[in-house]
CSV table of C-alpha atoms in Angstrom, one decimal:
chain,number,residue,atom,x,y,z
A,1,MET,CA,30.3,-0.3,151.1
A,2,GLN,CA,27.2,1.3,149.9
A,3,ASN,CA,25.3,0.0,153.0
A,4,GLN,CA,28.0,1.2,155.3
A,5,ASN,CA,27.8,4.7,153.8
A,6,GLY,CA,24.0,4.6,154.3
A,7,LEU,CA,24.5,3.6,158.0
A,8,GLN,CA,27.0,6.5,158.4
A,9,ALA,CA,24.5,8.9,156.9
A,10,ALA,CA,21.7,7.7,159.1
A,11,ALA,CA,24.0,8.1,162.2
A,12,MET,CA,24.7,11.7,161.2
A,13,THR,CA,21.0,12.6,161.4
A,14,LYS,CA,20.4,10.8,164.7
A,15,ASN,CA,21.0,12.6,168.0
A,16,CYS,CA,22.0,9.9,170.4
A,17,HIS,CA,22.1,12.1,173.5
A,18,ASN,CA,18.5,13.2,172.8
A,19,ASP,CA,17.5,9.6,172.6
A,20,TYR,CA,19.1,8.9,175.9
A,21,LYS,CA,17.0,11.7,177.5
A,22,MET,CA,13.9,9.9,176.4
A,23,LYS,CA,14.3,7.5,179.3
A,24,PHE,CA,13.2,10.4,181.6
A,25,SER,CA,9.6,11.5,181.7
A,26,VAL,CA,8.3,14.8,180.3
A,27,ASP,CA,7.8,16.0,183.9
A,28,GLU,CA,11.4,15.2,184.8
A,29,GLU,CA,12.8,16.9,181.7
A,30,TYR,CA,10.5,20.0,181.4
A,31,PRO,CA,12.5,23.1,182.3
A,32,ASP,CA,11.5,25.4,185.2
A,33,LEU,CA,10.3,28.6,183.5
A,34,SER,CA,8.4,30.1,186.4
A,35,GLN,CA,10.7,33.1,186.7
A,36,HIS,CA,11.2,33.7,183.0
A,37,ASN,CA,10.2,36.6,180.9
A,38,ASN,CA,10.8,35.7,177.3
A,39,HIS,CA,8.7,34.6,174.3
A,40,MET,CA,9.8,31.0,174.5
A,41,ALA,CA,8.8,30.6,178.1
A,42,LYS,CA,5.4,32.3,177.3
A,43,VAL,CA,4.7,29.7,174.6
A,44,LEU,CA,6.4,26.5,175.7
A,45,THR,CA,3.8,24.4,177.6
A,46,LYS,CA,4.5,20.9,179.0
A,47,GLU,CA,2.3,19.5,176.2
A,48,ILE,CA,4.3,21.2,173.4
A,49,TYR,CA,7.6,20.1,175.1
A,50,GLY,CA,6.3,16.5,175.2
A,51,LYS,CA,5.3,16.6,171.6
A,52,LEU,CA,8.6,18.0,170.3
A,53,ARG,CA,11.3,16.8,172.6
A,54,GLY,CA,11.9,13.6,170.7
A,55,LYS,CA,12.3,15.3,167.3
A,56,SER,CA,15.5,16.5,165.7
A,57,THR,CA,16.3,18.2,162.3
A,58,PRO,CA,18.3,16.3,159.7
A,59,SER,CA,21.5,17.8,161.1
A,60,GLY,CA,20.6,16.7,164.6
A,61,PHE,CA,19.3,20.0,166.2
A,62,THR,CA,16.8,19.3,169.0
A,63,LEU,CA,14.1,21.1,170.9
A,64,ASP,CA,16.4,21.5,173.9
A,65,ASP,CA,19.0,23.1,171.6
A,66,VAL,CA,16.4,25.5,170.4
A,67,ILE,CA,15.3,26.6,173.9
A,68,GLN,CA,18.5,26.4,176.0
A,69,THR,CA,19.5,30.0,175.7
A,70,GLY,CA,16.1,31.0,176.9
A,71,VAL,CA,16.2,28.5,179.8
A,72,ASP,CA,19.6,29.7,180.9
A,73,ASN,CA,18.6,33.4,180.7
A,74,PRO,CA,15.2,34.3,182.3
A,75,GLY,CA,15.4,37.8,180.8
A,76,HIS,CA,14.6,41.2,182.2
A,77,PRO,CA,11.4,41.9,184.1
A,78,PHE,CA,10.5,44.8,181.7
A,79,ILE,CA,12.2,43.6,178.5
A,80,MET,CA,10.9,40.4,176.8
A,81,THR,CA,13.6,38.6,174.9
A,82,VAL,CA,13.0,35.9,172.4
A,83,GLY,CA,14.6,33.0,174.3
A,84,CYS,CA,15.3,30.6,171.5
A,85,VAL,CA,17.4,30.1,168.3
A,86,ALA,CA,17.3,28.0,165.2
A,87,GLY,CA,20.1,25.6,164.4
A,88,ASP,CA,19.4,25.2,160.7
A,89,GLU,CA,16.9,26.0,158.0
A,90,GLU,CA,14.8,23.0,158.9
A,91,SER,CA,14.3,24.1,162.6
A,92,TYR,CA,11.5,26.5,161.7
A,93,GLU,CA,9.6,23.5,160.2
A,94,VAL,CA,10.4,20.7,162.6
A,95,PHE,CA,9.7,22.8,165.6
A,96,LYS,CA,6.9,25.0,164.1
A,97,ASP,CA,4.5,24.1,166.9
A,98,LEU,CA,6.7,26.2,169.2
A,99,LEU,CA,8.3,28.6,166.8
A,100,ASP,CA,5.1,29.7,164.9
A,101,PRO,CA,3.4,31.0,168.1
A,102,ILE,CA,6.7,32.7,169.2
A,103,ILE,CA,7.0,34.4,165.8
A,104,SER,CA,3.3,35.5,166.0
A,105,ASP,CA,3.9,36.9,169.5
A,106,ARG,CA,7.1,38.6,168.6
A,107,HIS,CA,6.0,40.0,165.3
A,108,GLY,CA,2.5,41.4,166.0
A,109,GLY,CA,0.3,38.5,165.0
A,110,TYR,CA,2.1,37.2,162.0
A,111,LYS,CA,0.2,34.0,161.0
A,112,PRO,CA,1.6,30.7,159.8
A,113,THR,CA,-0.4,31.2,156.6
A,114,ASP,CA,1.0,34.7,155.9
A,115,LYS,CA,3.5,35.3,153.1
A,116,HIS,CA,6.4,37.6,153.4
A,117,LYS,CA,7.1,40.2,150.7
A,118,THR,CA,9.9,42.8,150.6
A,119,ASP,CA,11.0,45.6,148.4
A,120,LEU,CA,14.6,46.7,148.8
A,121,ASN,CA,14.6,49.1,145.8
A,122,PHE,CA,16.3,52.1,147.2
A,123,GLU,CA,14.9,54.4,144.6
A,124,ASN,CA,11.5,54.1,146.2
A,125,LEU,CA,12.7,55.7,149.4
A,126,LYS,CA,11.6,59.3,149.7
A,127,GLY,CA,13.5,61.6,152.1
A,128,GLY,CA,15.9,60.6,154.8
A,129,ASP,CA,18.9,62.5,153.4
A,130,ASP,CA,18.7,65.4,155.8
A,131,LEU,CA,18.7,64.3,159.4
A,132,ASP,CA,20.0,67.2,161.4
A,133,PRO,CA,23.9,67.1,161.3
A,134,ASN,CA,24.0,69.1,164.5
A,135,TYR,CA,23.0,66.0,166.4
A,136,VAL,CA,23.6,62.9,164.1
A,137,LEU,CA,27.1,61.6,164.3
A,138,SER,CA,26.6,58.6,162.0
A,139,SER,CA,23.9,56.5,160.4
A,140,ARG,CA,23.7,52.8,159.6
A,141,VAL,CA,21.5,50.1,158.2
A,142,ARG,CA,22.2,46.4,158.6
A,143,THR,CA,20.7,43.0,158.0
A,144,GLY,CA,21.8,39.3,158.4
A,145,ARG,CA,21.9,36.5,155.8
A,146,SER,CA,22.3,32.8,156.1
A,147,ILE,CA,24.0,30.7,153.4
A,148,LYS,CA,22.1,27.7,152.1
A,149,GLY,CA,23.8,24.3,152.6
A,150,PHE,CA,25.2,25.0,156.0
A,151,THR,CA,23.8,24.8,159.5
A,152,LEU,CA,23.4,28.0,161.5
A,153,PRO,CA,26.0,29.3,164.0
A,154,PRO,CA,24.5,27.6,167.1
A,155,HIS,CA,25.0,24.2,165.4
A,156,ASN,CA,28.1,24.8,163.2
A,157,SER,CA,31.0,22.4,163.5
A,158,ARG,CA,34.5,23.8,163.3
A,159,GLY,CA,35.0,22.6,159.7
A,160,GLU,CA,31.6,24.0,158.6
A,161,ARG,CA,32.4,27.4,160.2
A,162,ARG,CA,35.8,27.5,158.4
A,163,GLY,CA,34.1,26.5,155.2
A,164,ILE,CA,31.7,29.4,155.5
A,165,GLU,CA,34.6,31.8,156.2
A,166,LYS,CA,36.5,30.4,153.1
A,167,LEU,CA,33.4,30.8,150.9
A,168,SER,CA,32.8,34.3,152.2
A,169,ILE,CA,36.4,35.4,151.5
A,170,GLU,CA,36.2,34.0,147.9
A,171,ALA,CA,32.9,35.7,147.3
A,172,LEU,CA,33.5,39.1,148.8
A,173,SER,CA,37.0,39.4,147.2
A,174,SER,CA,35.3,39.7,143.8
A,175,LEU,CA,33.5,43.0,144.8
A,176,ASP,CA,34.7,46.1,143.0
A,177,GLY,CA,34.1,49.8,142.7
A,178,GLU,CA,32.9,51.4,145.9
A,179,PHE,CA,32.6,47.9,147.5
A,180,LYS,CA,36.2,46.8,146.9
A,181,GLY,CA,37.8,45.8,150.1
A,182,LYS,CA,39.6,43.3,152.2
A,183,TYR,CA,38.9,40.5,154.8
A,184,TYR,CA,40.4,40.6,158.3
A,185,PRO,CA,40.3,37.4,160.3
A,186,LEU,CA,39.8,37.8,164.0
A,187,ASN,CA,42.6,35.3,164.8
A,188,GLY,CA,45.0,37.4,162.8
A,189,MET,CA,44.3,40.6,164.8
A,190,THR,CA,46.0,41.7,168.0
A,191,ASP,CA,43.8,42.5,171.0
A,192,ALA,CA,44.5,46.2,170.6
A,193,GLU,CA,43.4,46.0,166.9
A,194,GLN,CA,40.2,44.3,167.9
A,195,GLU,CA,39.4,46.7,170.7
A,196,GLN,CA,39.9,49.7,168.4
A,197,LEU,CA,37.6,48.3,165.7
A,198,ILE,CA,35.0,47.6,168.4
A,199,ALA,CA,35.3,51.1,169.8
A,200,ASP,CA,34.9,52.5,166.3
A,201,HIS,CA,31.7,50.4,165.9
A,202,PHE,CA,33.1,48.5,163.0
A,203,LEU,CA,33.6,45.1,164.7
A,204,PHE,CA,31.3,42.9,166.7
A,205,ASP,CA,32.1,42.6,170.4
A,206,LYS,CA,33.7,39.6,172.1
A,207,PRO,CA,31.1,36.9,172.9
A,208,VAL,CA,29.8,37.9,176.3
A,209,SER,CA,26.1,38.1,175.6
A,210,PRO,CA,24.0,35.3,176.9
A,211,LEU,CA,22.5,34.8,173.4
A,212,LEU,CA,25.9,33.9,172.0
A,213,THR,CA,27.4,32.0,175.0
A,214,CYS,CA,24.4,29.8,176.0
A,215,SER,CA,23.2,29.0,172.4
A,216,GLY,CA,26.6,27.6,171.4
A,217,MET,CA,27.5,30.5,169.0
A,218,ALA,CA,30.6,31.4,171.0
A,219,ARG,CA,32.2,28.0,170.6
A,220,ASP,CA,35.9,28.0,169.3
A,221,TRP,CA,36.0,31.8,169.4
A,222,PRO,CA,37.6,33.5,167.4
A,223,ASP,CA,38.3,30.6,165.0
A,224,GLY,CA,36.5,31.1,161.6
A,225,ARG,CA,35.3,34.7,162.4
A,226,GLY,CA,36.3,37.9,160.8
A,227,ILE,CA,35.2,41.2,159.3
A,228,TRP,CA,35.3,42.3,155.6
A,229,HIS,CA,35.0,46.0,154.8
A,230,ASN,CA,35.5,48.2,151.8
A,231,ASP,CA,38.3,50.6,151.5
A,232,ASN,CA,36.2,53.5,152.8
A,233,LYS,CA,34.9,51.5,155.8
A,234,THR,CA,31.3,52.4,154.8
A,235,PHE,CA,30.3,48.8,153.8
A,236,LEU,CA,31.0,46.0,156.2
A,237,VAL,CA,30.3,42.2,156.4
A,238,TRP,CA,30.7,40.4,159.7
A,239,VAL,CA,31.4,36.7,159.2
A,240,ASN,CA,30.2,33.9,161.6
A,241,GLU,CA,29.0,36.0,164.5
A,242,GLU,CA,25.2,35.5,165.3
A,243,ASP,CA,24.5,34.9,161.6
A,244,HIS,CA,26.7,33.6,158.8
A,245,LEU,CA,26.8,37.2,157.4
A,246,ARG,CA,25.9,40.5,158.9
A,247,VAL,CA,25.8,43.2,156.1
A,248,ILE,CA,26.2,46.8,157.3
A,249,SER,CA,26.2,50.1,155.5
A,250,MET,CA,27.3,53.1,157.6
A,251,GLN,CA,28.8,56.5,157.3
A,252,LYS,CA,29.3,59.7,159.3
A,253,GLY,CA,26.4,62.3,159.3
A,254,GLY,CA,22.7,62.0,158.7
A,255,ASN,CA,22.3,61.0,155.1
A,256,MET,CA,20.3,57.8,155.7
A,257,LYS,CA,19.2,57.8,152.1
A,258,GLU,CA,22.7,57.3,150.9
A,259,VAL,CA,23.4,54.7,153.5
A,260,PHE,CA,20.3,52.8,152.4
A,261,ARG,CA,21.3,53.1,148.7
A,262,ARG,CA,24.7,51.6,149.4
A,263,PHE,CA,23.1,48.9,151.6
A,264,CYS,CA,20.6,47.8,148.9
A,265,VAL,CA,23.2,47.8,146.0
A,266,GLY,CA,25.9,46.0,148.0
A,267,LEU,CA,23.5,43.4,149.4
A,268,GLN,CA,22.2,42.6,145.9
A,269,LYS,CA,25.8,42.2,144.6
A,270,ILE,CA,26.7,39.9,147.5
A,271,GLU,CA,23.6,37.7,146.9
A,272,GLU,CA,24.4,37.4,143.2
A,273,ILE,CA,28.0,36.4,144.0
A,274,PHE,CA,27.0,33.7,146.4
A,275,LYS,CA,24.5,32.3,143.9
A,276,LYS,CA,27.3,32.0,141.4
A,277,HIS,CA,29.2,30.0,144.0
A,278,ASN,CA,26.1,27.7,144.2
A,279,HIS,CA,25.2,29.0,147.7
A,280,GLY,CA,22.2,31.3,147.7
A,281,PHE,CA,20.7,32.7,150.9
A,282,MET,CA,18.1,30.8,153.0
A,283,TRP,CA,14.6,32.1,152.2
A,284,ASN,CA,11.1,31.0,151.9
A,285,GLU,CA,7.8,32.7,151.0
A,286,HIS,CA,6.4,32.5,154.5
A,287,LEU,CA,9.3,33.6,156.7
A,288,GLY,CA,11.4,35.6,154.2
A,289,TYR,CA,15.1,35.4,154.9
A,290,ILE,CA,15.9,32.7,157.5
A,291,LEU,CA,18.2,33.8,160.4
A,292,THR,CA,19.3,32.4,163.7
A,293,CYS,CA,17.1,34.4,166.0
A,294,PRO,CA,13.3,34.6,165.2
A,295,SER,CA,13.4,38.3,165.9
A,296,ASN,CA,15.4,38.9,162.7
A,297,LEU,CA,13.3,36.9,160.3
A,298,GLY,CA,11.9,38.6,157.2
A,299,THR,CA,14.1,41.4,156.0
A,300,GLY,CA,16.2,41.4,159.2
A,301,LEU,CA,16.4,45.2,158.6
A,302,ARG,CA,17.6,47.5,161.3
A,303,GLY,CA,18.3,51.2,161.0
A,304,GLY,CA,20.1,53.3,163.6
A,305,VAL,CA,21.7,56.7,164.1
A,306,HIS,CA,24.4,57.6,166.5
A,307,VAL,CA,23.5,60.9,168.0
A,308,LYS,CA,24.9,63.4,170.5
A,309,LEU,CA,22.3,64.7,173.0
A,310,PRO,CA,24.1,67.2,175.4
A,311,LYS,CA,21.0,67.9,177.5
A,312,LEU,CA,18.3,65.4,176.7
A,313,SER,CA,19.9,62.3,178.2
A,314,THR,CA,19.8,64.0,181.6
A,315,HIS,CA,16.2,65.2,181.3
A,316,PRO,CA,14.0,63.6,184.0
A,317,LYS,CA,11.5,62.5,181.3
A,318,PHE,CA,14.2,61.1,179.0
A,319,GLU,CA,13.0,57.5,179.3
A,320,GLU,CA,9.4,58.5,178.9
A,321,ILE,CA,10.2,60.5,175.8
A,322,LEU,CA,12.0,57.6,174.1
A,323,THR,CA,9.0,55.3,175.0
A,324,ARG,CA,6.5,57.8,173.4
A,325,LEU,CA,8.6,58.0,170.3
A,326,ARG,CA,9.2,54.2,170.2
A,327,LEU,CA,12.9,54.6,170.4
A,328,GLN,CA,15.5,52.6,172.2
A,329,LYS,CA,18.8,53.8,173.6
A,330,ARG,CA,22.0,51.8,173.1
A,331,GLY,CA,25.6,52.4,174.1
A,332,THR,CA,25.0,55.2,176.5
A,333,ASP,CA,28.0,57.0,178.0
A,334,ARG,CA,28.4,55.8,181.7
A,335,THR,CA,28.6,59.4,182.9
A,336,ARG,CA,25.5,61.3,184.1
A,337,THR,CA,26.7,64.8,184.3
A,338,HIS,CA,25.3,67.7,182.3
A,339,THR,CA,28.7,68.6,180.9
A,340,ILE,CA,29.3,65.2,179.2
A,341,VAL,CA,27.8,64.6,175.8
A,342,ALA,CA,25.9,61.3,175.9
A,343,LEU,CA,26.2,59.1,172.8
A,344,LEU,CA,23.3,56.8,172.0
A,345,ILE,CA,22.3,54.4,169.3
A,346,LEU,CA,18.6,54.9,168.7
A,347,ASN,CA,16.8,52.0,167.1
A,348,VAL,CA,13.1,51.8,166.3
A,349,LEU,CA,11.3,49.3,168.4
A,350,LYS,CA,9.6,46.4,166.7
A,351,ARG,CA,11.7,47.2,163.6
A,352,ASN,CA,11.6,43.7,162.1
A,353,ILE,CA,7.9,43.0,161.9
A,354,PHE,CA,8.2,41.0,158.7
A,355,VAL,CA,8.6,44.1,156.6
A,356,SER,CA,6.5,43.9,153.4
A,357,ASP,CA,7.9,47.1,152.1
A,358,GLY,CA,11.5,47.9,153.2
A,359,GLN,CA,11.2,51.5,152.1
A,360,MET,CA,7.9,52.1,153.9
A,361,ARG,CA,9.3,50.7,157.2
A,362,LEU,CA,12.4,52.8,156.8
A,363,ARG,CA,10.3,56.0,156.2
A,364,VAL,CA,8.3,55.1,159.3
A,365,ALA,CA,11.6,54.5,161.2
A,366,LEU,CA,12.9,57.9,160.4
A,367,LYS,CA,9.9,59.8,161.7
A,368,PRO,CA,10.8,59.4,165.4
A,369,PHE,CA,14.3,60.8,164.7
A,370,ILE,CA,12.8,63.8,163.0
A,371,GLN,CA,10.5,64.4,165.9
A,372,LEU,CA,13.4,64.0,168.3
A,373,PHE,CA,15.5,66.9,167.0
A,374,PRO,CA,13.1,69.8,167.6
A,375,LEU,CA,12.7,68.5,171.1
A,376,VAL,CA,16.5,68.6,171.6
A,377,ARG,CA,16.6,72.2,170.3
A,378,HIS,CA,14.0,73.2,173.0
A,379,LEU,CA,16.2,71.7,175.7
A,380,VAL,CA,19.4,73.2,174.4
A,381,ASP,CA,17.6,76.6,174.2
A,382,GLY,CA,16.5,76.1,177.8
A,383,LYS,CA,12.8,75.9,176.9
A,384,LYS,CA,10.3,73.6,178.5
A,385,TYR,CA,9.1,70.6,176.5
A,386,GLN,CA,5.5,69.6,176.9
A,387,LEU,CA,5.2,65.8,176.5
A,388,THR,CA,1.9,65.0,174.7
């Protein structure tokens, strides 16, 4: 019986389909990346492919699983996507010959010998509580977390995904005070309820992005997915979307400092609760917090504001202005007339460069927003703006 169990365990770690592909040569299996613009395609040579294609992680995640989303989606000519995902915590070690150069390329030269440090003590943050309320509709900070003991969403089985959901419900239900709230499973919502939550920017969208659909993260949708939020809808946790958990602090107005305080306190509480359930978060001293997409490694921190720009979005140099300020527009209103207020999510580019000081990065992130508002006033007042 013991031998039988050992054979079963060995079979669990063996990817038979990957073994079958070994009958074909490297030349026959190497993907055509000639039209691609992503970090994976930039790094993956035929030599690296040949070296890694026969390997798999203990859970059976393979090189082709890592790169498939980038193979299927060449990317945009002017926007370089990452083009790969991790299927478990071990992916970053087993496939480091590919992933380390991708991480270095994506994160400004971060070396395999570098050690990640972060400080999420909100009391160290200076300023950020007075972004102009005439333009800022809402502010948010988010991150992702992966729960130890499970594979990542591209590789989850149904039972595993449901186990993550069950554990998350048990853990989050113990939050109290300003964080007290309730869990809402996706498969318990009507389409209208889902659409309303998406429109209100509380809920993740349906799985239409290539990252989700081609990497396997959209399998069995919406089974095992849901959203937890506090009673005030200012602290949210998405369960089983791109990562096991997406932790979000948000509120109306421009008090980013308060948003960041709630984010730090709530995140710390969640981590302590999961540790009590014998499931801490994936972390190592080199990469920081382990997440599905290499772009989110480290702190995974992203800050954004939802702003109304009545005139700036139609300015002929709008795109150039954003580029100069290292800002990125998201969720733009489809209309292009001067009378329509354009709504944008502005995120700082290269926001996740293995933040060694969460507060410093957030302070830097706030500067472009502060620079943006005098520019808007000039345009609203009908004055010319000199781009320097």
